[in-house]
Amino acid sequence: MKKLDLDDKKIEKARELAGKIVSPVQEFISSHTTVSVERAVLRLFGVDGVNRDEIPMPNVIVDNINNAGKLSKGAAWWLGKALISLDCTLPDIYEKLEDKKFDITSVNGASDEEVREFLDTQAGEVLDEITGKREKRKSLKEKLGEGKEPLLYVIVATGDIYGDVVQAQAAALQGADIIAVIRSTGQSLLDYVPYGATTEGYGGTYATQENFRIMRQALDRIGNEIGRYVRLVNYSSGLCMPEIAVMGAMEELDMLLNDAMYGILFRDINMKRTFIDQYFSRRIIAFAGLIINTGEDNYLTTSDAVEEAHTVLASQFINEQFALRAGLKPSQMGLGHAFEMDPLIENGFLMELAQAQMAREIFPEAPLKYMPPTKHKIGNIFFSHLLDGMFNLASVMSNQSIHLLGMMTEAIHTPFLQDRFLSIENAKYVMNNTRNLSDDIMFVKGGYIQERAQKVLDEAVRMLEEVEQTGVMKAIENKKFASVSRSPGGGKGLEGVVAKAKDYYNPFEEKLFQFFNCR
Amino acid sequence: MKKLDLDDKKIEKARELAGKIVSPVQEFISSHTTVSVERAVLRLFGVDGVNRDEIPMPNVIVDNINNAGKLSKGAAWWLGKALISLDCTLPDIYEKLEDKKFDITSVNGASDEEVREFLDTQAGEVLDEITGKREKRKSLKEKLGEGKEPLLYVIVATGDIYGDVVQAQAAALQGADIIAVIRSTGQSLLDYVPYGATTEGYGGTYATQENFRIMRQALDRIGNEIGRYVRLVNYSSGLCMPEIAVMGAMEELDMLLNDAMYGILFRDINMKRTFIDQYFSRRIIAFAGLIINTGEDNYLTTSDAVEEAHTVLASQFINEQFALRAGLKPSQMGLGHAFEMDPLIENGFLMELAQAQMAREIFPEAPLKYMPPTKHKIGNIFFSHLLDGMFNLASVMSNQSIHLLGMMTEAIHTPFLQDRFLSIENAKYVMNNTRNLSDDIMFVKGGYIQERAQKVLDEAVRMLEEVEQTGVMKAIENKKFASVSRSPGGGKGLEGVVAKAKDYYNPFEEKLFQFFNCR
Amino acid sequence: MEEKLKKIKPYGDTLNDGAVQLSFTLPLEAGPRADAAALELSKKMGLEDVHVVHSNSLGLGFSFFVVYGKCRHLIDVEKLKFIETAFPLMEFDEVNRYIRMKIGRKITVAGACTGTDAHTVGIDSIMNMKGFHGNPGLERYSEITAYNMGSQVRNEDLIAKAIEVDADAILVSQVVTQKDIHLSNLTHLVDILEAEGMRDNVILVVGGPRITPALAKELGYDAGFGPGTLPQDVASFIAYEMARRKGGES
Amino acid sequence: MEEKLKKIKPYGDTLNDGAVQLSFTLPLEAGPRADAAALELSKKMGLEDVHVVHSNSLGLGFSFFVVYGKCRHLIDVEKLKFIETAFPLMEFDEVNRYIRMKIGRKITVAGACTGTDAHTVGIDSIMNMKGFHGNPGLERYSEITAYNMGSQVRNEDLIAKAIEVDADAILVSQVVTQKDIHLSNLTHLVDILEAEGMRDNVILVVGGPRITPALAKELGYDAGFGPGTLPQDVASFIAYEMARRKGGES
Ligand code: B12
Ligand code: B12
Ligand SMILES: Cc1ncc(COP(=O)(O)O)c(C=O)c1O
Ligand SMILES: Cc1ncc(COP(=O)(O)O)c(C=O)c1O
């Protein structure tokens, strides 16, 4: 139901502007690759494990190639060539690489034809495998069924994957639909993906393939028990965006937090690096049928949610264009927004509702990710619990899809078992008790809510016009988003950006392109 | 704003039926008095204090007259006659009454004329005094101003009036607009009003004139400090309804819980007795400009709030007619209703909202008293706090007037200082944050909310038709209200009912009648 | 939870991390002194790693605190003493069948909410037809004759009724517990029953939101039922206890 | 509250009634045993008159409790030890005036949120123009030159900056406290400063939601500021402390 009387022309205009904003970046992206993109490609080919110094094999290989100054041709090429030339398996290559003097790019033998054919065949198989996993998920979801939207999303963050499993299964029993395993603090700044099961993380558990697997199994087990499909989420933003996307596809995750803007603004990751990484990661995610979650909600933790509401909307338009260009369907775009206004504002709830409803109407097919109040949470857990209740209400009143649960202890610690229980209980009560309220109310024409939404849309259009003028990189430098300034030359990871050579070859890029073009 | 599309004809019809229901009871009332009505009259004349056996003087005198079998002429008459005949003051009479053999009705001397004139003059003075207090309150209210509606109403219940003062003042500081001092458990069944300041009550503090005075002063003091008028409430339902009404008028209370139906159903007080008491008490209250609070909300503590919602509405119609006949203006009718549905019902909030909005539309001028969830409260204080938040929302969304705050510890104990604080904080947040939501939304025509309200109105009309057939006393016997059965001959206090003699004289009744007829 | 611990502590997100939440009010002006008092108190209660995560003034020299900390105390699970009223939980039909078989006649019960306590909902939930949460009340059992006297009933009147109807069991409800009024009320009932020499002839049951099996035993009752009790719990207990006393069960 | 008590307890609705609320989770299946454990634990914590007012299963062998009880422990108000960072609280203009008068030159401060901690909002609230809750940040003071390095800053880099700008004060923000990461981070900074022989030449201030004056002192900082700190608090402290060290205040 459309309730806000928004001007469709303005929405269209915003989309156009966002398209124009994204185009030049997209051009830059196409002509570059990164160490992480290349490691992701290797992972797709099955490269995994660590060497004797505990360095992950994808890093070992890419560093090897990069040190030889030959990454611009694509890591797959050199690996493929070495495998055929030496007629060996991956473990053989790993073994050779233990010798620091071994240079994988120096292996010769196979012809370009042979390498290309080998890579194409292999890539085809890998993609078939991913398709298989995608189908498997789909049928499991159909078999078990899912909870009602808004789906209840909670985090676990014990730092021990086995502890996380207990928390996650208990949460599922209590009614959670989606489980996110929070990463160890600072993992997004690591230029590699840790290996193996984690039992001691800081404020979270490392995103590793093994951890993904352990949790996926645990959730499938509990899902079968309770007869409800439980989704698994992890974080792909950061320096290893594409690799984690691959891991997510392999281990059958359902969603990944995935947003270059988030990394730039909140992790000080170099923008060039992460835009490139984002593109390839989203190609994989699109193919694997996962949902991305974007991070616009975070803007409101540093800038004021009333004043800067339009920056969230403007960024959603931009993110949508980036996503479309990477082949994501609207139904895979969990665009982020948040309930972050100062609770002491008169009629603040009306503004929140306007914002949430607006996002719903502008992105009707997107499984919006709605974030709870966090910034204005304080140690008064009773008040905090109430605030979450009002957030839950706003969500069901505006038909949100992916609903992150607020915790009454948000200002204190990562959730205890009981915090999560109380939070789920809160959401279940509020949402069930007001289930069809949204169908039963209309907003007064020209009233407070409508005017607020219209104002925010106007401001977003104005902002997009400005960003289109300066370009998104300059706009970021000018603190347009989240009041944070980052420069194209600053931040972490720029050294991992490599201009593609003319003969750069990444079999997946091509195949994925084909896949999307023929859809 | 009318939102429910209710049929005005049905509302009119309900009012007519309620009028017909009340008429025969009103006739019965007019021809009877009670010991408590007579004690109230004596209190108006200034009778107060206790005798050497600690028995309140109003009781001593009325019992004296009653024992002589002469109460049917009215206690005022005998007291007036004695005072003139003996040319003495009240203390002299008290002194004489210490002698158990003294019979006040045997005092002779004054002529009927003299007595009548004396009583009329005195009564005139007393009523002038009450008018003065009423004016004083009005101007204080104007000077200080009041909080925004819904006004926040909290209880204090330490059992010690000085403890109550601390709680009440703190509550006012925290934002409460209205303070009710809960009575000691069981006081409503006492056929006298205790005397003096209470420092040890059970689950409450006795309603005594001294306690009223202490709290009134305390609230005026804090009200002046914070620059906001703080209202004081106490309880007049029970066996001493009229006396407490007089005390409330004298001590400048702002509101009194006052409802015969409550006493009948929940305290097993005889219905004849309490209907008579209610009438005179309401005459006083009407004159003194207080607001009554009725107790329909309580029905939903024993019967189901979804199934029996219409009984609340039907009873409100009846109570309105009783109130009108006692001279109360609609603006003095704090008709009770409550948010008492099982929180686990899907769309329960929509039904609650329908009910609250309906009461608002049907009684547009009444300062409705909206009661919080209590019955479904459990020891889970976090859930309970949330439930109160949703109640606060329903209240502000339907423009209620007098809003009783729910306590997160409702299922546990009478409120601690911190409970009240958290509750006020809850209401202030929710109401401020959604202040104009009500102005900004409409209900879908023929939607869930409208249909629910219309259904409840239909059922209420049907019920009133039935009650009109059987009479209200029989209807009570048939468990029509609160699923409780009470018979006209049962319950406490019937022995205190006295048929008025032809020459019954109560100077106030007449004066109050005149007052209202010429308004 | 696979692990079975013998000595346990509260759990936040790691086994035996001891996580506990407190809230309370102190009669001190909000400020560093009050915060220090809150910290001190929490430590005295056995908390380590105490965080006073919230404090605010309540006015008039009071302040409110929310505290999280880690509790030192360990509970030895195996040494815990608790009373479980021992009886086989039976459903509606089973109870009727059981009474027919083991007692061979209808059981009579008299119940009331006593003293000045006016809360009928609890006792009604147990005794009236309608029952509680869909579970039918004692009145509906074919093999039980139930007399519910309502609320505000004097102990003396309840006993008189029990004598009049020759009750096998007396059911008492107590909801209001302020100033421990329920304790004196409940003790008083037992005292009169003993004075009348009736105590051993009836099954004496008490219920209410603050009643626990342990408290009931302590006060001299045969059983106590707390929040969420269903009529079938009470029916099962009475039937079983009667059979046991007859020697039909042990 | 007229009465001044020396020994206090928590307050529910009567002075020193001891009322305290607890909530916690136990690694036990919900039921009488778990309830008994909750009761036992509450008693060990020094509660009397304990009511386990709520319990429910959390699944997987855990259960959740809400408890009310009356605390035995008394706090001797006069014996409480607490650290109040001693400085006169000055407003914006006053601070500037004070610096001009007592120091006679601009003060330089360097600040950062250190380690892997990425929370800038706290340090920004104190240092940036905009300030916090309408209270202007250090950057806005005419007599203060403020360098805010943002978040995720290594201790070494912060110190290098302090040396570079010849800072009078170093401001550190620490928000993430999981696994006590802030403690090692904060101690590490002091260690380097000492190793560099710089410790006594700077005023060292730490802030964050879990920072208390006491903790700051314990870790070797000159002052610590917790939740709700305003820039003027920090400005006042630094100005006063500099004057004091110069001998201008005592
Ligand atoms: C409804 C209600 C009322 C209604 C009662 C209507 C009625 N006819 O019963 C009205 C409005 C009249 C009322 C009045 C008062 N109430 Co009241 N009331 C409540 C309320 C909201 C719900 C109680 C209820 O019905 N629960 C539902 C039933 C089903 O639960 P239950 O009683 O626990 O019963 C279950 C079990 O305990 C058990 N059980 C109970 N009895 C028995 C007996 C046997 C034999 C067995 C086997 C089992 C059993 O089985 C039942 C089903 O599982 C509670 C708060 C709350 N949410 O609990 C306050 C509450 C009980 N009331 C309270 C008070 C103080 C009062 C007043 C004294 C206030 C006053 N000063 O005016 C008055 C006076 C009452 C009096 N003299 O007793 C306090 C008691 C505080 C305390 N611990 O002492 C409470 C807790 C509210 C509060 N926080 O202040 N009240
Ligand atoms: C906003 C926020 C974020 C934003 C930060 C954006 C940004 N640029 O700062 C984002 C989304 C990026 C984020 C990320 C994470 N966060 Co965060 N975040 C918060 C949140 C919601 C608010 C913090 C805030 O801005 N408060 C407002 C400011 C003004 O308050 P403040 O920091 O206390 O500052 C005041 C005082 O403390 C003092 N002060 C602070 N610093 C200083 C310094 C000096 C010198 C002085 C004098 C005073 C002072 O003055 C300030 C003004 O009064 C809190 C929860 C909460 N409501 O508190 C969680 C919270 C702090 N985050 C938390 C966590 C765990 C994380 C993550 C690690 C999660 C993860 N694993 O991914 C990540 C990673 C961050 C990292 N590596 O550090 C936890 C920390 C738990 C703990 N105690 O360790 C919290 C408590 C949430 C939770 N319950 O889990 N977060
Ligand atoms: C889009 C996005 N990515 C990633 C993250 C988390 O990243 P990190 O692990 O770096 O904290 C967030 C957290 O809020 C996010 O919004
Ligand atoms: C109308 C009315 N009168 C009186 C009372 C309280 O009376 P008592 O003091 O008898 O509990 C209530 C309480 O809910 C009420 O609703």
XYZ file of N, CA and C in Angstrom, chain A residues 348-428:
243
model
N 9.157 12.276 17.071
C 10.250 11.549 16.433
C 9.780 10.248 15.807
N 8.863 9.588 16.473
C 8.368 8.322 15.930
C 7.706 8.527 14.570
N 7.057 9.645 14.405
C 6.389 9.920 13.129
C 7.428 10.064 12.024
N 8.535 10.694 12.368
C 9.604 10.846 11.374
C 10.232 9.499 11.043
N 10.426 8.683 12.059
C 10.990 7.345 11.827
C 10.073 6.543 10.917
N 8.793 6.621 11.211
C 7.821 5.866 10.433
C 7.828 6.351 8.991
N 7.910 7.655 8.829
C 7.939 8.238 7.485
C 9.133 7.687 6.717
N 10.282 7.661 7.379
C 11.515 7.207 6.731
C 11.412 5.732 6.339
N 10.909 4.931 7.251
C 10.830 3.494 7.003
C 9.829 3.199 5.892
N 8.709 3.873 5.947
C 7.682 3.662 4.937
C 8.186 4.135 3.572
N 8.921 5.226 3.578
C 9.471 5.776 2.338
C 10.420 4.770 1.688
N 11.304 4.203 2.490
C 12.229 3.208 1.951
C 11.435 2.052 1.351
N 10.408 1.657 2.072
C 9.561 0.553 1.589
C 8.926 0.889 0.238
N 8.426 2.108 0.089
C 7.731 2.464 -1.149
C 8.683 2.698 -2.309
N 9.866 3.190 -1.989
C 10.823 3.489 -3.062
C 11.542 2.223 -3.547
N 11.750 1.300 -2.641
C 12.403 0.026 -2.999
C 11.452 -1.127 -2.684
N 10.364 -1.219 -3.453
C 9.292 -2.145 -3.058
C 9.708 -3.613 -3.059
N 10.665 -3.968 -3.904
C 11.029 -5.392 -3.964
C 12.209 -5.742 -3.068
N 12.878 -4.729 -2.559
C 14.094 -4.999 -1.788
C 13.753 -5.528 -0.398
N 14.498 -6.549 0.035
C 14.333 -7.033 1.410
C 15.088 -6.099 2.356
N 14.512 -4.937 2.593
C 15.211 -3.904 3.369
C 15.720 -4.431 4.697
N 16.883 -3.979 5.055
C 17.466 -4.328 6.356
C 17.262 -3.143 7.300
N 16.439 -3.354 8.301
C 16.086 -2.256 9.192
C 16.838 -2.437 10.509
N 17.637 -1.416 10.859
C 18.499 -1.514 12.040
C 17.866 -0.842 13.252
N 18.120 -1.408 14.414
C 17.498 -0.918 15.648
C 18.202 0.328 16.173
N 17.576 0.971 17.153
C 18.257 2.072 17.824
C 19.506 1.556 18.510
N 20.607 2.241 18.353
C 21.834 1.847 19.050
C 22.483 3.078 19.668
N 22.559 4.144 18.884
C 23.320 5.313 19.309
C 22.759 5.949 20.575
N 21.460 5.971 20.691
C 20.863 6.636 21.853
C 20.553 5.664 22.972
N 21.060 4.474 22.823
C 20.913 3.510 23.906
C 21.856 3.883 25.036
N 21.353 3.749 26.258
C 22.216 3.979 27.413
C 22.100 2.786 28.349
N 22.742 2.867 29.483
C 22.765 1.735 30.405
C 21.437 1.445 31.081
N 20.467 2.312 30.910
C 19.143 2.067 31.470
C 18.448 1.018 30.607
N 18.604 -0.220 30.995
C 18.121 -1.336 30.172
C 16.606 -1.359 30.031
N 15.915 -0.787 30.984
C 14.459 -0.797 30.917
C 13.998 0.149 29.803
N 14.581 1.329 29.802
C 14.262 2.288 28.754
C 14.676 1.732 27.387
N 15.827 1.130 27.381
C 16.364 0.583 26.144
C 15.436 -0.493 25.564
N 14.897 -1.313 26.432
C 13.985 -2.375 25.996
C 12.733 -1.772 25.359
N 12.268 -0.708 25.956
C 11.091 -0.002 25.464
C 11.355 0.602 24.088
N 12.512 1.214 23.958
C 12.910 1.826 22.699
C 12.888 0.770 21.593
N 13.395 -0.394 21.908
C 13.365 -1.487 20.937
C 11.934 -1.861 20.580
N 11.055 -1.789 21.555
C 9.652 -2.086 21.285
C 9.075 -1.120 20.265
N 9.390 0.146 20.396
C 8.877 1.141 19.459
C 9.494 0.941 18.075
N 10.731 0.522 18.075
C 11.380 0.185 16.803
C 10.668 -1.009 16.150
N 10.386 -2.012 16.938
C 9.685 -3.179 16.410
C 8.346 -2.762 15.801
N 7.713 -1.832 16.473
C 6.433 -1.340 15.987
C 6.596 -0.631 14.636
N 7.578 0.254 14.561
C 7.799 0.991 13.314
C 8.040 0.004 12.172
N 8.725 -1.063 12.470
C 9.069 -2.050 11.453
C 7.838 -2.765 10.913
N 7.005 -3.213 11.818
C 5.830 -3.955 11.354
C 4.827 -2.986 10.731
N 4.824 -1.741 11.175
C 3.907 -0.740 10.616
C 4.338 -0.290 9.226
N 5.560 -0.606 8.844
C 6.006 -0.181 7.526
C 6.475 -1.389 6.706
N 6.066 -2.569 7.135
C 6.335 -3.797 6.379
C 7.787 -3.990 5.981
N 8.669 -3.933 6.953
C 10.071 -4.193 6.669
C 10.301 -5.691 6.484
N 11.469 -6.030 5.943
C 11.739 -7.433 5.637
C 12.714 -8.065 6.620
N 13.886 -7.473 6.711
C 14.932 -8.024 7.560
C 15.077 -7.091 8.740
N 14.759 -7.614 9.883
C 14.622 -6.755 11.050
C 15.672 -7.119 12.098
N 16.665 -6.278 12.257
C 17.672 -6.540 13.280
C 17.124 -6.213 14.635
N 17.248 -7.143 15.545
C 16.686 -6.887 16.864
C 17.602 -6.018 17.701
N 17.008 -5.011 18.326
C 17.736 -4.218 19.295
C 17.870 -5.011 20.583
N 18.900 -4.703 21.335
C 19.133 -5.382 22.609
C 19.069 -4.348 23.726
N 18.469 -4.734 24.825
C 18.363 -3.772 25.923
C 19.740 -3.447 26.501
N 20.706 -4.317 26.271
C 22.054 -4.083 26.772
C 22.976 -3.528 25.689
N 22.403 -2.953 24.651
C 23.194 -2.425 23.536
C 24.339 -1.529 23.997
N 24.082 -0.710 25.000
C 25.131 0.224 25.422
C 26.141 -0.431 26.356
N 26.001 -1.724 26.588
C 26.810 -2.345 27.637
C 27.741 -3.437 27.123
N 27.146 -4.452 26.547
C 27.961 -5.576 26.114
C 27.318 -6.258 24.899
N 28.057 -7.151 24.247
C 27.425 -7.957 23.207
C 26.451 -8.888 23.922
N 25.383 -9.270 23.226
C 24.228 -9.854 23.918
C 24.503 -11.117 24.726
N 23.942 -11.118 25.922
C 23.850 -12.330 26.733
C 22.669 -13.150 26.195
N 22.665 -14.406 26.606
C 21.574 -15.292 26.200
C 20.229 -14.696 26.563
N 20.113 -14.181 27.755
C 18.842 -13.645 28.221
C 18.469 -12.348 27.487
N 19.457 -11.577 27.108
C 19.177 -10.340 26.373
C 18.483 -10.674 25.053
N 19.031 -11.674 24.406
C 18.485 -12.063 23.112
C 17.071 -12.612 23.274
N 16.887 -13.418 24.305
C 15.552 -13.957 24.569
C 14.537 -12.829 24.765
N 14.888 -11.879 25.607
C 13.952 -10.793 25.909
C 13.674 -9.964 24.664
N 14.686 -9.830 23.845
C 14.538 -9.054 22.633
C 13.619 -9.755 21.626
N 13.781 -11.045 21.504
C 12.922 -11.814 20.597
C 11.482 -11.798 21.111
N 11.353 -11.969 22.401
C 10.025 -11.930 23.025
C 9.350 -10.584 22.732
N 10.129 -9.530 22.885
C 9.667 -8.173 22.605
C 9.114 -8.080 21.175
N 9.935 -8.477 20.221
C 9.537 -8.357 18.818
C 8.335 -9.239 18.505
N 8.340 -10.441 19.033
C 7.220 -11.331 18.737
C 5.919 -10.743 19.276
